[in-house]
Amino acid sequence: MHYRWDIKTASTWYAGTDANIFLSLRGDKAAMQEVELNDPDTVNDWEKGDTNHGAIETAELGNIQTGTLRQDGSGASPDWTPEYVRITNDEDGRVWLAPVGVELKGNQPFRLVFKLEDAGQFEQIQRQKKEAAEKAKREADEAASKADEEQADREAEEAERKMRKELE
């Protein structure tokens, strides 16, 4: 499953950090191990007022509920004040948001609590999957019914053939 992340650093003095940033996520279907985050589009991540972004490939997490965000205390002035973490499921468009708004100290994980911000096309995709499954079941039932009818016809023909042979 492909997820995108966006993390906004606050605009206050010394909100940015040079530390390494780590994120873990937990949903109602699975959990994701902690991974280090790096914005592929910038050289100096996590600066005051910036929004950094990237992508994560992991198992289907379902509805994202919680997670952790931490910095490892490395670099000059490692303390960091992120405003929020936003996660987007690229396959169905769902978006979750977890506010932060506090200064994170080195290696002290902050517990993220996510709320669904946008349901995307999730319901539509689920409905389509359900309809496709129902259609496949109907077609399988019809094929089985037709096979049963054909078998019954063959058995009736065989019984009729035996009767004729006996009458002769």
JSON list of C-alpha atoms in Angstrom, two decimals:
[
{"chain": "A", "resi": 1, "resn": "MET", "atom": "CA", "xyz": [0.00, 0.00, 0.00]},
{"chain": "A", "resi": 2, "resn": "HIS", "atom": "CA", "xyz": [1.29, 3.45, -0.87]},
{"chain": "A", "resi": 3, "resn": "TYR", "atom": "CA", "xyz": [0.89, 6.23, 1.70]},
{"chain": "A", "resi": 4, "resn": "ARG", "atom": "CA", "xyz": [2.06, 9.83, 1.46]},
{"chain": "A", "resi": 5, "resn": "TRP", "atom": "CA", "xyz": [3.05, 11.84, 4.52]},
{"chain": "A", "resi": 6, "resn": "ASP", "atom": "CA", "xyz": [3.17, 15.60, 5.05]},
{"chain": "A", "resi": 7, "resn": "ILE", "atom": "CA", "xyz": [4.62, 17.13, 8.20]},
{"chain": "A", "resi": 8, "resn": "LYS", "atom": "CA", "xyz": [4.48, 20.86, 8.85]},
{"chain": "A", "resi": 9, "resn": "THR", "atom": "CA", "xyz": [7.06, 22.44, 11.14]},
{"chain": "A", "resi": 10, "resn": "ALA", "atom": "CA", "xyz": [5.83, 25.38, 13.21]},
{"chain": "A", "resi": 11, "resn": "SER", "atom": "CA", "xyz": [6.84, 28.94, 12.30]},
{"chain": "A", "resi": 12, "resn": "THR", "atom": "CA", "xyz": [8.04, 29.89, 15.80]},
{"chain": "A", "resi": 13, "resn": "TRP", "atom": "CA", "xyz": [11.69, 30.62, 16.69]},
{"chain": "A", "resi": 14, "resn": "TYR", "atom": "CA", "xyz": [13.82, 27.47, 16.86]},
{"chain": "A", "resi": 15, "resn": "ALA", "atom": "CA", "xyz": [10.93, 25.25, 15.70]},
{"chain": "A", "resi": 16, "resn": "GLY", "atom": "CA", "xyz": [13.11, 23.49, 13.10]},
{"chain": "A", "resi": 17, "resn": "THR", "atom": "CA", "xyz": [15.58, 20.69, 13.72]},
{"chain": "A", "resi": 18, "resn": "ASP", "atom": "CA", "xyz": [18.63, 19.00, 12.21]},
{"chain": "A", "resi": 19, "resn": "ALA", "atom": "CA", "xyz": [17.79, 15.72, 13.97]},
{"chain": "A", "resi": 20, "resn": "ASN", "atom": "CA", "xyz": [16.64, 12.56, 12.21]},
{"chain": "A", "resi": 21, "resn": "ILE", "atom": "CA", "xyz": [12.85, 12.12, 12.23]},
{"chain": "A", "resi": 22, "resn": "PHE", "atom": "CA", "xyz": [11.04, 8.81, 12.71]},
{"chain": "A", "resi": 23, "resn": "LEU", "atom": "CA", "xyz": [7.37, 7.83, 12.23]},
{"chain": "A", "resi": 24, "resn": "SER", "atom": "CA", "xyz": [5.31, 4.73, 13.03]},
{"chain": "A", "resi": 25, "resn": "LEU", "atom": "CA", "xyz": [1.62, 4.18, 12.20]},
{"chain": "A", "resi": 26, "resn": "ARG", "atom": "CA", "xyz": [-1.09, 1.86, 13.52]},
{"chain": "A", "resi": 27, "resn": "GLY", "atom": "CA", "xyz": [-4.43, 1.22, 11.86]},
{"chain": "A", "resi": 28, "resn": "ASP", "atom": "CA", "xyz": [-7.36, -1.09, 12.50]},
{"chain": "A", "resi": 29, "resn": "LYS", "atom": "CA", "xyz": [-5.91, -3.73, 10.13]},
{"chain": "A", "resi": 30, "resn": "ALA", "atom": "CA", "xyz": [-2.15, -3.57, 10.76]},
{"chain": "A", "resi": 31, "resn": "ALA", "atom": "CA", "xyz": [0.73, -1.60, 12.21]},
{"chain": "A", "resi": 32, "resn": "MET", "atom": "CA", "xyz": [3.82, -0.21, 10.51]},
{"chain": "A", "resi": 33, "resn": "GLN", "atom": "CA", "xyz": [7.28, -0.38, 12.08]},
{"chain": "A", "resi": 34, "resn": "GLU", "atom": "CA", "xyz": [9.01, 2.92, 12.73]},
{"chain": "A", "resi": 35, "resn": "VAL", "atom": "CA", "xyz": [10.76, 4.35, 9.66]},
{"chain": "A", "resi": 36, "resn": "GLU", "atom": "CA", "xyz": [13.11, 7.28, 9.20]},
{"chain": "A", "resi": 37, "resn": "LEU", "atom": "CA", "xyz": [11.60, 10.09, 7.14]},
{"chain": "A", "resi": 38, "resn": "ASN", "atom": "CA", "xyz": [13.42, 12.15, 4.54]},
{"chain": "A", "resi": 39, "resn": "ASP", "atom": "CA", "xyz": [11.88, 14.63, 2.11]},
{"chain": "A", "resi": 40, "resn": "PRO", "atom": "CA", "xyz": [13.20, 13.66, -1.34]},
{"chain": "A", "resi": 41, "resn": "ASP", "atom": "CA", "xyz": [12.67, 17.21, -2.65]},
{"chain": "A", "resi": 42, "resn": "THR", "atom": "CA", "xyz": [14.78, 19.17, -0.15]},
{"chain": "A", "resi": 43, "resn": "VAL", "atom": "CA", "xyz": [18.33, 19.06, 1.14]},
{"chain": "A", "resi": 44, "resn": "ASN", "atom": "CA", "xyz": [17.60, 20.63, 4.53]},
{"chain": "A", "resi": 45, "resn": "ASP", "atom": "CA", "xyz": [14.47, 19.00, 5.97]},
{"chain": "A", "resi": 46, "resn": "TRP", "atom": "CA", "xyz": [12.46, 20.13, 9.00]},
{"chain": "A", "resi": 47, "resn": "GLU", "atom": "CA", "xyz": [13.14, 23.86, 8.80]},
{"chain": "A", "resi": 48, "resn": "LYS", "atom": "CA", "xyz": [10.97, 26.48, 10.53]},
{"chain": "A", "resi": 49, "resn": "GLY", "atom": "CA", "xyz": [7.67, 27.00, 8.65]},
{"chain": "A", "resi": 50, "resn": "ASP", "atom": "CA", "xyz": [8.35, 24.27, 6.05]},
{"chain": "A", "resi": 51, "resn": "THR", "atom": "CA", "xyz": [6.10, 21.39, 5.09]},
{"chain": "A", "resi": 52, "resn": "ASN", "atom": "CA", "xyz": [8.08, 18.27, 4.28]},
{"chain": "A", "resi": 53, "resn": "HIS", "atom": "CA", "xyz": [6.61, 15.28, 2.47]},
{"chain": "A", "resi": 54, "resn": "GLY", "atom": "CA", "xyz": [7.43, 11.81, 1.23]},
{"chain": "A", "resi": 55, "resn": "ALA", "atom": "CA", "xyz": [6.01, 8.35, 0.65]},
{"chain": "A", "resi": 56, "resn": "ILE", "atom": "CA", "xyz": [5.87, 5.05, 2.52]},
{"chain": "A", "resi": 57, "resn": "GLU", "atom": "CA", "xyz": [5.22, 1.57, 1.13]},
{"chain": "A", "resi": 58, "resn": "THR", "atom": "CA", "xyz": [3.71, -0.76, 3.72]},
{"chain": "A", "resi": 59, "resn": "ALA", "atom": "CA", "xyz": [0.93, -3.27, 4.28]},
{"chain": "A", "resi": 60, "resn": "GLU", "atom": "CA", "xyz": [-2.69, -2.08, 4.19]},
{"chain": "A", "resi": 61, "resn": "LEU", "atom": "CA", "xyz": [-3.16, -0.39, 7.57]},
{"chain": "A", "resi": 62, "resn": "GLY", "atom": "CA", "xyz": [-6.90, 0.12, 7.27]},
{"chain": "A", "resi": 63, "resn": "ASN", "atom": "CA", "xyz": [-8.27, 3.15, 9.10]},
{"chain": "A", "resi": 64, "resn": "ILE", "atom": "CA", "xyz": [-5.20, 4.85, 10.60]},
{"chain": "A", "resi": 65, "resn": "GLN", "atom": "CA", "xyz": [-5.74, 5.53, 14.29]},
{"chain": "A", "resi": 66, "resn": "THR", "atom": "CA", "xyz": [-2.46, 6.21, 16.12]},
{"chain": "A", "resi": 67, "resn": "GLY", "atom": "CA", "xyz": [1.27, 6.39, 15.64]},
{"chain": "A", "resi": 68, "resn": "THR", "atom": "CA", "xyz": [4.46, 7.86, 17.04]},
{"chain": "A", "resi": 69, "resn": "LEU", "atom": "CA", "xyz": [6.66, 10.72, 15.90]},
{"chain": "A", "resi": 70, "resn": "ARG", "atom": "CA", "xyz": [10.12, 11.27, 17.32]},
{"chain": "A", "resi": 71, "resn": "GLN", "atom": "CA", "xyz": [13.43, 12.94, 16.66]},
{"chain": "A", "resi": 72, "resn": "ASP", "atom": "CA", "xyz": [16.68, 11.24, 17.70]},
{"chain": "A", "resi": 73, "resn": "GLY", "atom": "CA", "xyz": [18.40, 14.21, 19.35]},
{"chain": "A", "resi": 74, "resn": "SER", "atom": "CA", "xyz": [21.17, 14.39, 16.74]},
{"chain": "A", "resi": 75, "resn": "GLY", "atom": "CA", "xyz": [22.55, 17.54, 15.13]},
{"chain": "A", "resi": 76, "resn": "ALA", "atom": "CA", "xyz": [22.74, 21.12, 16.33]},
{"chain": "A", "resi": 77, "resn": "SER", "atom": "CA", "xyz": [19.58, 22.29, 18.16]},
{"chain": "A", "resi": 78, "resn": "PRO", "atom": "CA", "xyz": [17.68, 19.01, 17.81]},
{"chain": "A", "resi": 79, "resn": "ASP", "atom": "CA", "xyz": [14.46, 20.03, 19.61]},
{"chain": "A", "resi": 80, "resn": "TRP", "atom": "CA", "xyz": [11.65, 20.27, 17.06]},
{"chain": "A", "resi": 81, "resn": "THR", "atom": "CA", "xyz": [8.11, 21.67, 17.00]},
{"chain": "A", "resi": 82, "resn": "PRO", "atom": "CA", "xyz": [5.93, 20.11, 14.31]},
{"chain": "A", "resi": 83, "resn": "GLU", "atom": "CA", "xyz": [2.38, 21.45, 13.84]},
{"chain": "A", "resi": 84, "resn": "TYR", "atom": "CA", "xyz": [0.79, 18.33, 12.35]},
{"chain": "A", "resi": 85, "resn": "VAL", "atom": "CA", "xyz": [1.25, 15.01, 10.56]},
{"chain": "A", "resi": 86, "resn": "ARG", "atom": "CA", "xyz": [-1.03, 14.27, 7.58]},
{"chain": "A", "resi": 87, "resn": "ILE", "atom": "CA", "xyz": [-1.21, 10.80, 6.01]},
{"chain": "A", "resi": 88, "resn": "THR", "atom": "CA", "xyz": [-2.85, 10.16, 2.62]},
{"chain": "A", "resi": 89, "resn": "ASN", "atom": "CA", "xyz": [-3.75, 6.73, 1.24]},
{"chain": "A", "resi": 90, "resn": "ASP", "atom": "CA", "xyz": [-2.86, 7.07, -2.46]},
{"chain": "A", "resi": 91, "resn": "GLU", "atom": "CA", "xyz": [-5.10, 4.18, -3.51]},
{"chain": "A", "resi": 92, "resn": "ASP", "atom": "CA", "xyz": [-8.42, 5.47, -2.19]},
{"chain": "A", "resi": 93, "resn": "GLY", "atom": "CA", "xyz": [-7.74, 9.11, -1.29]},
{"chain": "A", "resi": 94, "resn": "ARG", "atom": "CA", "xyz": [-8.43, 8.88, 2.45]},
{"chain": "A", "resi": 95, "resn": "VAL", "atom": "CA", "xyz": [-6.61, 11.52, 4.50]},
{"chain": "A", "resi": 96, "resn": "TRP", "atom": "CA", "xyz": [-5.88, 11.43, 8.24]},
{"chain": "A", "resi": 97, "resn": "LEU", "atom": "CA", "xyz": [-4.59, 14.33, 10.33]},
{"chain": "A", "resi": 98, "resn": "ALA", "atom": "CA", "xyz": [-2.84, 14.26, 13.72]},
{"chain": "A", "resi": 99, "resn": "PRO", "atom": "CA", "xyz": [-2.14, 17.61, 15.40]},
{"chain": "A", "resi": 100, "resn": "VAL", "atom": "CA", "xyz": [1.14, 17.92, 17.31]},
{"chain": "A", "resi": 101, "resn": "GLY", "atom": "CA", "xyz": [1.89, 21.53, 18.31]},
{"chain": "A", "resi": 102, "resn": "VAL", "atom": "CA", "xyz": [4.44, 20.73, 21.05]},
{"chain": "A", "resi": 103, "resn": "GLU", "atom": "CA", "xyz": [8.22, 20.69, 21.14]},
{"chain": "A", "resi": 104, "resn": "LEU", "atom": "CA", "xyz": [9.67, 17.20, 20.75]},
{"chain": "A", "resi": 105, "resn": "LYS", "atom": "CA", "xyz": [12.81, 16.43, 22.75]},
{"chain": "A", "resi": 106, "resn": "GLY", "atom": "CA", "xyz": [15.40, 13.84, 21.69]},
{"chain": "A", "resi": 107, "resn": "ASN", "atom": "CA", "xyz": [14.22, 10.22, 21.59]},
{"chain": "A", "resi": 108, "resn": "GLN", "atom": "CA", "xyz": [10.96, 10.96, 23.41]},
{"chain": "A", "resi": 109, "resn": "PRO", "atom": "CA", "xyz": [8.23, 9.60, 21.10]},
{"chain": "A", "resi": 110, "resn": "PHE", "atom": "CA", "xyz": [5.11, 11.73, 20.75]},
{"chain": "A", "resi": 111, "resn": "ARG", "atom": "CA", "xyz": [1.88, 9.72, 20.51]},
{"chain": "A", "resi": 112, "resn": "LEU", "atom": "CA", "xyz": [-0.08, 10.73, 17.42]},
{"chain": "A", "resi": 113, "resn": "VAL", "atom": "CA", "xyz": [-3.87, 10.40, 17.38]},
{"chain": "A", "resi": 114, "resn": "PHE", "atom": "CA", "xyz": [-5.30, 10.56, 13.88]},
{"chain": "A", "resi": 115, "resn": "LYS", "atom": "CA", "xyz": [-8.75, 11.72, 12.78]},
{"chain": "A", "resi": 116, "resn": "LEU", "atom": "CA", "xyz": [-10.14, 11.04, 9.32]},
{"chain": "A", "resi": 117, "resn": "GLU", "atom": "CA", "xyz": [-10.02, 14.37, 7.51]},
{"chain": "A", "resi": 118, "resn": "ASP", "atom": "CA", "xyz": [-11.27, 13.22, 4.09]},
{"chain": "A", "resi": 119, "resn": "ALA", "atom": "CA", "xyz": [-12.92, 9.88, 3.23]},
{"chain": "A", "resi": 120, "resn": "GLY", "atom": "CA", "xyz": [-11.75, 10.13, -0.39]},
{"chain": "A", "resi": 121, "resn": "GLN", "atom": "CA", "xyz": [-13.25, 7.47, -2.64]},
{"chain": "A", "resi": 122, "resn": "PHE", "atom": "CA", "xyz": [-13.11, 4.78, 0.06]},
{"chain": "A", "resi": 123, "resn": "GLU", "atom": "CA", "xyz": [-16.88, 4.17, 0.23]},
{"chain": "A", "resi": 124, "resn": "GLN", "atom": "CA", "xyz": [-17.22, 4.13, -3.56]},
{"chain": "A", "resi": 125, "resn": "ILE", "atom": "CA", "xyz": [-14.32, 1.67, -3.93]},
{"chain": "A", "resi": 126, "resn": "GLN", "atom": "CA", "xyz": [-15.74, -0.56, -1.18]},
{"chain": "A", "resi": 127, "resn": "ARG", "atom": "CA", "xyz": [-19.15, -0.50, -2.88]},
{"chain": "A", "resi": 128, "resn": "GLN", "atom": "CA", "xyz": [-17.56, -1.42, -6.23]},
{"chain": "A", "resi": 129, "resn": "LYS", "atom": "CA", "xyz": [-15.64, -4.29, -4.61]},
{"chain": "A", "resi": 130, "resn": "LYS", "atom": "CA", "xyz": [-18.84, -5.55, -2.96]},
{"chain": "A", "resi": 131, "resn": "GLU", "atom": "CA", "xyz": [-20.78, -5.34, -6.24]},
{"chain": "A", "resi": 132, "resn": "ALA", "atom": "CA", "xyz": [-17.98, -7.15, -8.11]},
{"chain": "A", "resi": 133, "resn": "ALA", "atom": "CA", "xyz": [-17.92, -9.89, -5.46]},
{"chain": "A", "resi": 134, "resn": "GLU", "atom": "CA", "xyz": [-21.72, -10.25, -5.62]},
{"chain": "A", "resi": 135, "resn": "LYS", "atom": "CA", "xyz": [-21.61, -10.41, -9.43]},
{"chain": "A", "resi": 136, "resn": "ALA", "atom": "CA", "xyz": [-18.85, -13.05, -9.33]},
{"chain": "A", "resi": 137, "resn": "LYS", "atom": "CA", "xyz": [-20.89, -15.10, -6.83]},
{"chain": "A", "resi": 138, "resn": "ARG", "atom": "CA", "xyz": [-24.03, -14.82, -8.99]},
{"chain": "A", "resi": 139, "resn": "GLU", "atom": "CA", "xyz": [-22.07, -15.91, -12.08]},
{"chain": "A", "resi": 140, "resn": "ALA", "atom": "CA", "xyz": [-20.50, -18.81, -10.17]},
{"chain": "A", "resi": 141, "resn": "ASP", "atom": "CA", "xyz": [-23.94, -19.86, -8.86]},
{"chain": "A", "resi": 142, "resn": "GLU", "atom": "CA", "xyz": [-25.41, -19.64, -12.37]},
{"chain": "A", "resi": 143, "resn": "ALA", "atom": "CA", "xyz": [-22.52, -21.69, -13.80]},
{"chain": "A", "resi": 144, "resn": "ALA", "atom": "CA", "xyz": [-22.96, -24.32, -11.06]},
{"chain": "A", "resi": 145, "resn": "SER", "atom": "CA", "xyz": [-26.72, -24.41, -11.67]},
{"chain": "A", "resi": 146, "resn": "LYS", "atom": "CA", "xyz": [-26.18, -24.81, -15.41]},
{"chain": "A", "resi": 147, "resn": "ALA", "atom": "CA", "xyz": [-23.64, -27.58, -14.80]},
{"chain": "A", "resi": 148, "resn": "ASP", "atom": "CA", "xyz": [-26.13, -29.34, -12.50]},
{"chain": "A", "resi": 149, "resn": "GLU", "atom": "CA", "xyz": [-28.86, -29.06, -15.17]},
{"chain": "A", "resi": 150, "resn": "GLU", "atom": "CA", "xyz": [-26.54, -30.44, -17.83]},
{"chain": "A", "resi": 151, "resn": "GLN", "atom": "CA", "xyz": [-25.57, -33.32, -15.54]},
{"chain": "A", "resi": 152, "resn": "ALA", "atom": "CA", "xyz": [-29.24, -34.04, -14.82]},
{"chain": "A", "resi": 153, "resn": "ASP", "atom": "CA", "xyz": [-29.97, -33.97, -18.59]},
{"chain": "A", "resi": 154, "resn": "ARG", "atom": "CA", "xyz": [-27.13, -36.44, -19.25]},
{"chain": "A", "resi": 155, "resn": "GLU", "atom": "CA", "xyz": [-28.37, -38.73, -16.49]},
{"chain": "A", "resi": 156, "resn": "ALA", "atom": "CA", "xyz": [-31.94, -38.56, -17.87]},
{"chain": "A", "resi": 157, "resn": "GLU", "atom": "CA", "xyz": [-30.69, -39.36, -21.38]},
{"chain": "A", "resi": 158, "resn": "GLU", "atom": "CA", "xyz": [-28.67, -42.28, -20.03]},
{"chain": "A", "resi": 159, "resn": "ALA", "atom": "CA", "xyz": [-31.70, -43.58, -18.11]},
{"chain": "A", "resi": 160, "resn": "GLU", "atom": "CA", "xyz": [-33.87, -43.23, -21.24]},
{"chain": "A", "resi": 161, "resn": "ARG", "atom": "CA", "xyz": [-31.25, -45.06, -23.31]},
{"chain": "A", "resi": 162, "resn": "LYS", "atom": "CA", "xyz": [-31.20, -47.93, -20.78]},
{"chain": "A", "resi": 163, "resn": "MET", "atom": "CA", "xyz": [-35.01, -48.12, -20.80]},
{"chain": "A", "resi": 164, "resn": "ARG", "atom": "CA", "xyz": [-35.11, -48.33, -24.60]},
{"chain": "A", "resi": 165, "resn": "LYS", "atom": "CA", "xyz": [-32.46, -51.00, -24.59]},
{"chain": "A", "resi": 166, "resn": "GLU", "atom": "CA", "xyz": [-34.45, -53.01, -22.04]},
{"chain": "A", "resi": 167, "resn": "LEU", "atom": "CA", "xyz": [-37.64, -52.64, -24.10]},
{"chain": "A", "resi": 168, "resn": "GLU", "atom": "CA", "xyz": [-35.91, -53.92, -27.20]}
]
